[in-house]
CSV table of C-alpha atoms and ligand atoms in Angstrom, one decimal:
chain,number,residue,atom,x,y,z
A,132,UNK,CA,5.7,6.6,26.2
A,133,UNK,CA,7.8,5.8,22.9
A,134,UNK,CA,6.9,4.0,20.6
A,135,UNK,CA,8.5,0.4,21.0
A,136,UNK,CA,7.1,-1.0,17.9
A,137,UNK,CA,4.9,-0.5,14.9
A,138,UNK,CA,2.7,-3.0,12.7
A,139,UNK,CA,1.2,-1.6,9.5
A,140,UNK,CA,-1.4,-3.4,7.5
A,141,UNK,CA,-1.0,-2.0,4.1
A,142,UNK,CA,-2.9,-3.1,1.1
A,143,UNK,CA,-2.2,-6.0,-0.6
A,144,UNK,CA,-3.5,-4.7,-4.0
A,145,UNK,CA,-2.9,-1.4,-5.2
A,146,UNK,CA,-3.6,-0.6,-9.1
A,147,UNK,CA,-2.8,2.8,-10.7
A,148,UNK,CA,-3.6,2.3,-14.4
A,149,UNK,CA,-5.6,3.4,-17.3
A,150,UNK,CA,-8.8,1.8,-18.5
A,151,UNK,CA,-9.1,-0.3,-15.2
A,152,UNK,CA,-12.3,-0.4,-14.0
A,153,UNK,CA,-12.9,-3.5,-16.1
A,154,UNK,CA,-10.2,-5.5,-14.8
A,155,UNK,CA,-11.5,-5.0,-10.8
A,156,UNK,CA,-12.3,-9.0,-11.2
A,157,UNK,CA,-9.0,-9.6,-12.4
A,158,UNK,CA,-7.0,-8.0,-9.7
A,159,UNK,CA,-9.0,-9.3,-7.0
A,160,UNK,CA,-8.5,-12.5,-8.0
A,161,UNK,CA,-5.0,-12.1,-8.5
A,162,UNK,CA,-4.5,-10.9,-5.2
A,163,UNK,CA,-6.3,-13.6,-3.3
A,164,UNK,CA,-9.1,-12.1,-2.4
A,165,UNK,CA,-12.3,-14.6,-1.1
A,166,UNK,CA,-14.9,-13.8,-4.1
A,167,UNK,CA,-17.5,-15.8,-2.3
A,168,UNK,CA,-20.4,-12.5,-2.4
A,169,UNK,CA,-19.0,-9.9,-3.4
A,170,UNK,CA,-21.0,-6.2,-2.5
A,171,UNK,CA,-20.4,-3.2,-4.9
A,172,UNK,CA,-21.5,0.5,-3.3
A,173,UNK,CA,-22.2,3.2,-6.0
A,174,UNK,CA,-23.6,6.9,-5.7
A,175,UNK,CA,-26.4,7.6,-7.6
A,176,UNK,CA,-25.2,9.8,-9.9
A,177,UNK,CA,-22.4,8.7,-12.2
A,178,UNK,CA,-20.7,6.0,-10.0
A,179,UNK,CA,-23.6,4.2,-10.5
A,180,UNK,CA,-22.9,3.7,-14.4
A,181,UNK,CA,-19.0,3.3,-13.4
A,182,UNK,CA,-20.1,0.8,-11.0
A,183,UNK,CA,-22.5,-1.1,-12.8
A,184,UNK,CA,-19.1,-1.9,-15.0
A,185,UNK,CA,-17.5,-3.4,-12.3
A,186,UNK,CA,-20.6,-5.3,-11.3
A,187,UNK,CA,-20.5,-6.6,-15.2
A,188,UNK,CA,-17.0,-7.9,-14.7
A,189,UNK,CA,-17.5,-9.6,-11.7
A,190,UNK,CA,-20.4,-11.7,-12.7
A,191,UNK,CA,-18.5,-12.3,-16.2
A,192,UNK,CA,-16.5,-14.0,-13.7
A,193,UNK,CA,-19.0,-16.0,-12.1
A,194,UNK,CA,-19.3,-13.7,-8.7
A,195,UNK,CA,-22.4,-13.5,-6.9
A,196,UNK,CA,-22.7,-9.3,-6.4
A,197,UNK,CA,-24.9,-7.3,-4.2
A,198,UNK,CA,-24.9,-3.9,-6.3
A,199,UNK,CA,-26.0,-1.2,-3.7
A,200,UNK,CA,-26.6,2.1,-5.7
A,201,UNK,CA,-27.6,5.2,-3.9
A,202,UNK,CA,-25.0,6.1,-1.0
A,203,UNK,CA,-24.0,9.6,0.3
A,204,UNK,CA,-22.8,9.9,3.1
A,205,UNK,CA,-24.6,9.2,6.2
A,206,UNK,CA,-23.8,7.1,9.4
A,207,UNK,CA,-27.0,5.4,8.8
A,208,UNK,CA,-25.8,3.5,5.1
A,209,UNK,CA,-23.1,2.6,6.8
A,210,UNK,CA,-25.2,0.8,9.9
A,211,UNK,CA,-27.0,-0.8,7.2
A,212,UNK,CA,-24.4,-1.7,5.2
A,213,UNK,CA,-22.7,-3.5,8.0
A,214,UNK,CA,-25.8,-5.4,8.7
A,215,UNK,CA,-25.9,-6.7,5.3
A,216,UNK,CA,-22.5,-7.7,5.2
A,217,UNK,CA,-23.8,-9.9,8.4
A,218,UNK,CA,-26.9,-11.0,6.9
A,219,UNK,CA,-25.5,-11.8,3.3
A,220,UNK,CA,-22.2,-13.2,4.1
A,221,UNK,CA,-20.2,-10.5,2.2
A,222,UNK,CA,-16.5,-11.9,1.7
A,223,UNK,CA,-15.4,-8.2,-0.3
A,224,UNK,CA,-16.9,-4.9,-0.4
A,225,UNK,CA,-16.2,-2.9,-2.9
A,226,UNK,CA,-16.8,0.9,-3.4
A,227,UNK,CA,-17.0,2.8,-6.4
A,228,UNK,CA,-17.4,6.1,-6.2
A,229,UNK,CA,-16.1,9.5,-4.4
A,230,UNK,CA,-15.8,9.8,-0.5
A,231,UNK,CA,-19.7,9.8,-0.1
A,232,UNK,CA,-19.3,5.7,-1.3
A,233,UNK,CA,-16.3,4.7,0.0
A,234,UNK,CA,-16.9,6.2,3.6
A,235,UNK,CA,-20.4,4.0,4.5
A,236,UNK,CA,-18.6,1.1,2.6
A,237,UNK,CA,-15.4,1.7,4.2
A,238,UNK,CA,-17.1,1.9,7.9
A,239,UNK,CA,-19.2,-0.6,7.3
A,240,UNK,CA,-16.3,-3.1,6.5
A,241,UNK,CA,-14.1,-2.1,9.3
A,242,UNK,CA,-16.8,-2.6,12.0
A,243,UNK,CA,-17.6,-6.4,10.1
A,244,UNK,CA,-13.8,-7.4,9.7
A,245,UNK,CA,-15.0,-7.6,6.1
A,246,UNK,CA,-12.2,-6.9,2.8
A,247,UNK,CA,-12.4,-3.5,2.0
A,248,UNK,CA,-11.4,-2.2,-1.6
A,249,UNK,CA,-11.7,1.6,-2.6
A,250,UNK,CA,-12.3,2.1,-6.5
A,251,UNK,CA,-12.4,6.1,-6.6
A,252,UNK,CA,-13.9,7.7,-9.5
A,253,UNK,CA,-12.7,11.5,-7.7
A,254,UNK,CA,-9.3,12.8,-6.0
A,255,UNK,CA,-11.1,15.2,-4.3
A,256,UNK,CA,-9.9,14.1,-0.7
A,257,UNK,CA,-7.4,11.8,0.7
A,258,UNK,CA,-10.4,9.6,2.2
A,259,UNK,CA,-9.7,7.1,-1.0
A,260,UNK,CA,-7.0,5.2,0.9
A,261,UNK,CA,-7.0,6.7,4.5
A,262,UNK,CA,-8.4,4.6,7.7
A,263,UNK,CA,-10.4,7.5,8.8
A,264,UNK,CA,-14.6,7.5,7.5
A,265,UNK,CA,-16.2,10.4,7.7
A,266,UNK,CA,-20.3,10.5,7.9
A,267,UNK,CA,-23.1,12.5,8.3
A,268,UNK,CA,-24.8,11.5,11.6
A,269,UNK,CA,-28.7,11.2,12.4
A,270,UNK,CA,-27.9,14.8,14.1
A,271,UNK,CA,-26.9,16.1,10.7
A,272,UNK,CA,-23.1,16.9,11.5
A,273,UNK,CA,-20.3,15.6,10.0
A,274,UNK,CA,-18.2,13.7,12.1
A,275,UNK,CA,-15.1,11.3,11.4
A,276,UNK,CA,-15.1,7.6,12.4
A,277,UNK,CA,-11.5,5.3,13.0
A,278,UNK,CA,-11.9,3.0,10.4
A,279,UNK,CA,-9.3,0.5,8.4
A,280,UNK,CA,-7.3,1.2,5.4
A,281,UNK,CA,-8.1,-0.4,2.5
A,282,UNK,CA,-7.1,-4.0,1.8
A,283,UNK,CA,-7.2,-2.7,-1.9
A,284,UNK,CA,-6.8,0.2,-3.8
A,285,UNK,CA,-7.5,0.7,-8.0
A,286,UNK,CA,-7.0,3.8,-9.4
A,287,UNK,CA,-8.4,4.3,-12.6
A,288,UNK,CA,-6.1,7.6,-14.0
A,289,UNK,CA,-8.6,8.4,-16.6
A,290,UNK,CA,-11.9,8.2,-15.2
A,291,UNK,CA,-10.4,10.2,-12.0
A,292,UNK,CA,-8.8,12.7,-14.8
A,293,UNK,CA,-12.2,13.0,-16.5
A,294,UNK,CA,-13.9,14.0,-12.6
A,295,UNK,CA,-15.3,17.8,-12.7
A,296,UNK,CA,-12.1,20.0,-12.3
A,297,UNK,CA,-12.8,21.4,-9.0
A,298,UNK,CA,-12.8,17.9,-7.4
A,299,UNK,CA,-9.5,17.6,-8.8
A,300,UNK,CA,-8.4,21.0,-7.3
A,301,UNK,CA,-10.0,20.3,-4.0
A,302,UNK,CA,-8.0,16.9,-3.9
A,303,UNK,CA,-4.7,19.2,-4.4
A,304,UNK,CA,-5.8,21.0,-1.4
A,305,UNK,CA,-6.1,18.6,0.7
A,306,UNK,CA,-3.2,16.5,-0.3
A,307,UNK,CA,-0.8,20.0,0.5
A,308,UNK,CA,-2.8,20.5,3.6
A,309,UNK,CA,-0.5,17.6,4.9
A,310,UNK,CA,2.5,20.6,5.1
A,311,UNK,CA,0.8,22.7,7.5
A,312,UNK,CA,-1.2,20.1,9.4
A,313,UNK,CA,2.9,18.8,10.0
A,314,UNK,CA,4.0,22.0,11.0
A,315,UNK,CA,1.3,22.2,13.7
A,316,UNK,CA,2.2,18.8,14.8
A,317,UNK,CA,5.9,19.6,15.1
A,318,UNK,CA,5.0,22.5,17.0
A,319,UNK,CA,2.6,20.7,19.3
A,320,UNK,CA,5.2,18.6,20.3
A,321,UNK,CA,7.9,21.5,20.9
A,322,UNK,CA,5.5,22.9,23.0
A,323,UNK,CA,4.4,19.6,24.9
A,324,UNK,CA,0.7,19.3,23.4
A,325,UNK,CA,1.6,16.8,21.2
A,326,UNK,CA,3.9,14.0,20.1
A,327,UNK,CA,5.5,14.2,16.8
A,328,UNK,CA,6.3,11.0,15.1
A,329,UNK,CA,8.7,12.0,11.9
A,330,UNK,CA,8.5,8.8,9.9
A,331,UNK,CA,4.7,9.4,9.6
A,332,UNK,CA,5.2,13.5,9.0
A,333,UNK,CA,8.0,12.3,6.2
A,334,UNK,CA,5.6,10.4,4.7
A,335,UNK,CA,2.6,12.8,4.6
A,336,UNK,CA,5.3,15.7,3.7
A,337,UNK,CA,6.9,13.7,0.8
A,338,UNK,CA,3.6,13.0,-0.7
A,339,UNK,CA,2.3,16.5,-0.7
A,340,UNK,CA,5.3,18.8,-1.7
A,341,UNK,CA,5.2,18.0,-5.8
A,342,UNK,CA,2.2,19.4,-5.5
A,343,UNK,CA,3.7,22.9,-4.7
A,344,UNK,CA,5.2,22.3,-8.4
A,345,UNK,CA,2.2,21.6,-10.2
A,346,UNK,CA,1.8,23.8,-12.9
A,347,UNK,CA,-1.4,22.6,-14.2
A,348,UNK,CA,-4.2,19.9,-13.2
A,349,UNK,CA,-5.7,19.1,-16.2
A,350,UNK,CA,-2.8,16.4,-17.3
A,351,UNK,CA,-3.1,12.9,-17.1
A,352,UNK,CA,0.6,13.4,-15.1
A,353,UNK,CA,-0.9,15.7,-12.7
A,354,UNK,CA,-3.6,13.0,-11.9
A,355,UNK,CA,-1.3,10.0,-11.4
A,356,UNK,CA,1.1,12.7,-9.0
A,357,UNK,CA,-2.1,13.3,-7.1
A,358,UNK,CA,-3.6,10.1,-6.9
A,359,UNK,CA,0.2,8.9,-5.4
A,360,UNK,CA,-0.1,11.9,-3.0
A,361,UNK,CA,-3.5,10.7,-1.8
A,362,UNK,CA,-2.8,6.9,-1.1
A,363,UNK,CA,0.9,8.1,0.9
A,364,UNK,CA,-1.5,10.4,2.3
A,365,UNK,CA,-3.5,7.4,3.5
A,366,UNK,CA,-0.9,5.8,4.8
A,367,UNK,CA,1.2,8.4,6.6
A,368,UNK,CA,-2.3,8.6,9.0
A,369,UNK,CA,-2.0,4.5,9.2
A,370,UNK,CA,1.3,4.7,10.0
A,371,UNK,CA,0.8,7.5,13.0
A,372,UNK,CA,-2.6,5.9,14.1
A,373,UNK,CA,-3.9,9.6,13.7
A,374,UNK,CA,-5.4,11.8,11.1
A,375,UNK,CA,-2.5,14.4,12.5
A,376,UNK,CA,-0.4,13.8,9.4
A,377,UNK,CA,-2.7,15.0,6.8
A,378,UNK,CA,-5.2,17.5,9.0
A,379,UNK,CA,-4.1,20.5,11.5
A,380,UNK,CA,-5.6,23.6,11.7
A,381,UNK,CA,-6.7,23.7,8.4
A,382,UNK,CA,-8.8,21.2,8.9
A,383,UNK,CA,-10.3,22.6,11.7
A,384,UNK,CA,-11.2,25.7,9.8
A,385,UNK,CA,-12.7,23.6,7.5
A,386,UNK,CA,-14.8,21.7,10.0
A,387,UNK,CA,-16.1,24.8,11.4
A,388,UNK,CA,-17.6,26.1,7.8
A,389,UNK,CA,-19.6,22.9,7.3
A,390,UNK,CA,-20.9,22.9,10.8
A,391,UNK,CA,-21.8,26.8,9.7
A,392,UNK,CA,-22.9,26.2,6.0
A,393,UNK,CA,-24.6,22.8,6.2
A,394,UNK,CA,-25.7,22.0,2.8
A,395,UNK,CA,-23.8,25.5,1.5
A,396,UNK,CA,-21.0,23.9,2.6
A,397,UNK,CA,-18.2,23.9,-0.9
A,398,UNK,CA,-15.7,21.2,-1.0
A,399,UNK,CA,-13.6,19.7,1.4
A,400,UNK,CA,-10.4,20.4,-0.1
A,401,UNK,CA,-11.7,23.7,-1.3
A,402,UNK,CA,-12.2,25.0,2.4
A,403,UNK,CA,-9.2,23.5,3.6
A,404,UNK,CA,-7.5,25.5,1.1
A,405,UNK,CA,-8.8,28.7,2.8
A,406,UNK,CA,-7.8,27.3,5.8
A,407,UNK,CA,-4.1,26.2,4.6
A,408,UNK,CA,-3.6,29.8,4.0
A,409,UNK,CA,-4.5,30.7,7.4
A,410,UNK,CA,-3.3,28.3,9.1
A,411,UNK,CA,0.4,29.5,7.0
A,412,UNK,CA,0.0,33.0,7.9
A,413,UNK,CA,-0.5,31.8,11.6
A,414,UNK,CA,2.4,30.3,11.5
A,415,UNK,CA,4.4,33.1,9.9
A,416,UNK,CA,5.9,30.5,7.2
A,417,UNK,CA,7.6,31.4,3.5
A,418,UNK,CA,5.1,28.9,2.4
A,419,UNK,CA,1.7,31.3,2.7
A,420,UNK,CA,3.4,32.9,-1.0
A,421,UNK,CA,4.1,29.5,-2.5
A,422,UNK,CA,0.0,28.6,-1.7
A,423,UNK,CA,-0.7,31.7,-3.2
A,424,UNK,CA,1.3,31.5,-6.4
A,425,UNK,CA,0.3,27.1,-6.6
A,426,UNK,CA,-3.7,28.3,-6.2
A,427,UNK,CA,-3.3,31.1,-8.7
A,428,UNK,CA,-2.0,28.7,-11.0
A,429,UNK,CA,-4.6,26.1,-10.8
A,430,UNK,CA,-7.7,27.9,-9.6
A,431,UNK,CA,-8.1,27.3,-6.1
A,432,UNK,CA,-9.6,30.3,-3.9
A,433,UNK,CA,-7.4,33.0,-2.7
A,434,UNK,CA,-10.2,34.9,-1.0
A,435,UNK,CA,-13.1,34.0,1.3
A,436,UNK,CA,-15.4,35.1,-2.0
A,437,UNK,CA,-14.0,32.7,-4.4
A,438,UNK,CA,-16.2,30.3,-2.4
A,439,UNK,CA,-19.4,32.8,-2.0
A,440,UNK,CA,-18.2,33.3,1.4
A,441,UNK,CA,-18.1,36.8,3.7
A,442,UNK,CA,-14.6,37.4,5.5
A,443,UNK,CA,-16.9,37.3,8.5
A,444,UNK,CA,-17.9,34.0,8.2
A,445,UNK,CA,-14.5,32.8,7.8
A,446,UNK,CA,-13.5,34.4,10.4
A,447,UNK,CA,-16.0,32.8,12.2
A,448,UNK,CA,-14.8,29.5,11.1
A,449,UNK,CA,-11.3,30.2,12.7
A,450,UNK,CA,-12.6,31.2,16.0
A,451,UNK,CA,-14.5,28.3,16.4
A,452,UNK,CA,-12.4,25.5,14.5
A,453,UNK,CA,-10.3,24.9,17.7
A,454,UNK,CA,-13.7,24.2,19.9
A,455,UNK,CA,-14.6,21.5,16.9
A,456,UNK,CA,-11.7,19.3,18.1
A,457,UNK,CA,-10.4,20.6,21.5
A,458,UNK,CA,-7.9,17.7,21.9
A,459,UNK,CA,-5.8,18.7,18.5
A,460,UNK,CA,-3.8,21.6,19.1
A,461,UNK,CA,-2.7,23.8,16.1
A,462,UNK,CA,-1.7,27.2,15.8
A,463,UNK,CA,-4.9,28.7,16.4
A,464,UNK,CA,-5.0,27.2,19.7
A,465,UNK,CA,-1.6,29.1,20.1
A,466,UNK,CA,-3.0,32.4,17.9
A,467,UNK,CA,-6.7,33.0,19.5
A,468,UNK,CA,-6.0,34.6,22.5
A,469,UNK,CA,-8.0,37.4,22.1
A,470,UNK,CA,-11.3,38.7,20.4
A,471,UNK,CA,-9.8,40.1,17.2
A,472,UNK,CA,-7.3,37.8,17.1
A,473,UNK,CA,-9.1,35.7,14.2
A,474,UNK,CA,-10.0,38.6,12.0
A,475,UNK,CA,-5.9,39.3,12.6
A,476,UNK,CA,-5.3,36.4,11.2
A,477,UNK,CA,-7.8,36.1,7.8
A,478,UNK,CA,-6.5,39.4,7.4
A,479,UNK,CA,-3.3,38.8,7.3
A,480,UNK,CA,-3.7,35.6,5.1
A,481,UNK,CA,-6.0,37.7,2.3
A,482,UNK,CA,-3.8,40.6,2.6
A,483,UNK,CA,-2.1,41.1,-0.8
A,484,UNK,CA,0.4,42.8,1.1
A,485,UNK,CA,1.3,39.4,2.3
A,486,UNK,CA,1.7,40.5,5.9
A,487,UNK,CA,2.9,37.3,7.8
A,488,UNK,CA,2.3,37.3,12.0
A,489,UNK,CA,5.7,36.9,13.5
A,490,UNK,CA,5.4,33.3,15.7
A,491,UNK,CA,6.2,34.5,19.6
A,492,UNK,CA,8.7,32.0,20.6
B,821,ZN,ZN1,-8.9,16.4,4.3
């Protein structure tokens, strides 16, 4: 049925400065948010110390803050957290930290109705401003949860800049993941799997192709370019209602090597990176040699071993990644047909000879 209408919550605050973590207070308050209790979630590695700033500012301003220290990840925070919110009578919740705080934190908000602001201290994944949360489970998998956007977003370009480097790479992965997750979605429409929506795809497409121009990712312009890239990311999925945007085939690959790794599992964004080429050589596009030339440049892998991994087990990863999520259909539902058809196609993404499948029409 089409679409007769669209309503879009976007957040009310968004901040992209330097030297920001500070002035959290500040911009809540300037933005009308209801201060009443105000819960802060930090990791507990560095976040904690980035957080404990924020928590500073906040009762400089005479907040009353719950600092919880010590998420990472799981469903069960995020139960917990929600509870509290309940309990306490949380107006704000705040988290400071990569996608191990903000998912429990984000979760936990959307299930409570609660104001939800994402401080990131990494770019490592477009999880800082998307409605999506994703959790470990009592089980031990990784699975995602419909959440809300944020009601606010404050992006601290220096303290993200000053991240370990490979988050930073990761976070270019997955932000240029959002051209072949769109190419999988205009083709599962042509072929009546799916239903495209183009303002979403123009969105998710626009944010992710200065990427392909990056030359480097240690400048404080690279940051600011991928931290824009990230929150459009964000809301190119709110604006479709799905994570289709921003997460095809690649993903899938992706979500088959942590089901397969566990805690060997590498980054997000540095599977889907691995996946991105696949998923480009699938789909016979020009743009598998722009990936290759972009990763050269800024260090991401360009072979299963730049992550420790065999080419078996990525090939593994692409047989199974279309089992993972059976309802999103992506070139690899199209691809796998056959046994060998997913060592076909790692070889023919890790091939220097840059052999590219031909897409049967
Ligand atoms: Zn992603």
């Amino acid at each position: 049925m089409a679409l007769r209408s669209r309503k879009l919550s976007i957040p009310r605050l968004l901040h992209v400065g330097t030297a920001c973590m500070c002035d959290v207070a500040s911009l809540l308050a300037d933005h009308d948010f209801d201060l009443g209790r105000v819960l802060v979630g930090s990791g507990p590695g560095p976040s904690r110390t980035l957080a404990e700033g924020v928590v500073s500012g906040l009762r400089g301003h005479g907040v009353d803050v719950l600092h919880r220290p010590g998420l990472c990840g799981r469903l069960d925070q995020a139960a917990a957290l929600a509870a509290e919110i309940i309990q306490e009578g949380v107006t704000v919740a705040v988290a400071v930290g990569g996608g191990r705080v903000i998912d429990p934190v984000k979760l936990a908000a959307a299930r409570t109705r609660t104001d939800f602001v994402s401080v990131p201290t990494t770019i490592s994944n477009d999880g800082i401003s998307s409605p999506v949360a994703s959790l470990v489970g009592k089980d031990g998998a990784r699975a995602s949860h419909a959440a809300r956007m944020p009601c606010g977003i404050v992006v601290d370009v220096e303290t993200v800049g000053s991240a370990p480097a490979p988050t930073i790479r990761a976070g270019s992965a997955d932000l240029v993941s959002n051209l072949t997750a769109c190419m999988d979605w205009r083709l599962a429409d042509r072929l009546g799997h799916d239903r495209f929506d183009a303002y979403s795809a123009m969105i998710a497409e626009a944010a992710a192709r200065p990427v392909l121009d990056l030359q480097d990712v240690t400048s404080a312009a690279s940051h600011e370019i991928l931290a824009h890239g990230l929150l459009l990311s964000g809301l190119a999925m709110a604006a479709a209602g799905t994570s289709r945007p921003c997460s095809g085939a690649e993903h899938l690959v992706s979500h088959a090597l942590d089901a397969q790794l566990g805690t060997r599992a590498a980054l997000h964004g540095e599977q889907v990176a691995l996946g991105c080429l696949v998923s480009a050589a699938a789909h016979g596009s020009p743009l598998l040699a722009e990936l290759r030339r972009l990763f050269s440049r800024i260090g991401l892998p360009l072979a299963p071993a730049d992550l420790g991994l065999s080419t078996q087990d990525l090939v593994d990863a692409v047989a199974a990644g279309p089992s993972l999520r059976p309802d999103r259909w992506t070139i690899l539902s199209e691809r796998l047909r056959g046994p060998g058809d997913a060592a076909e196609l790692v070889a023919a993404a890790f091939s220097p000879s840059s052999r590219v499948v031909e897409l049967a029409s």
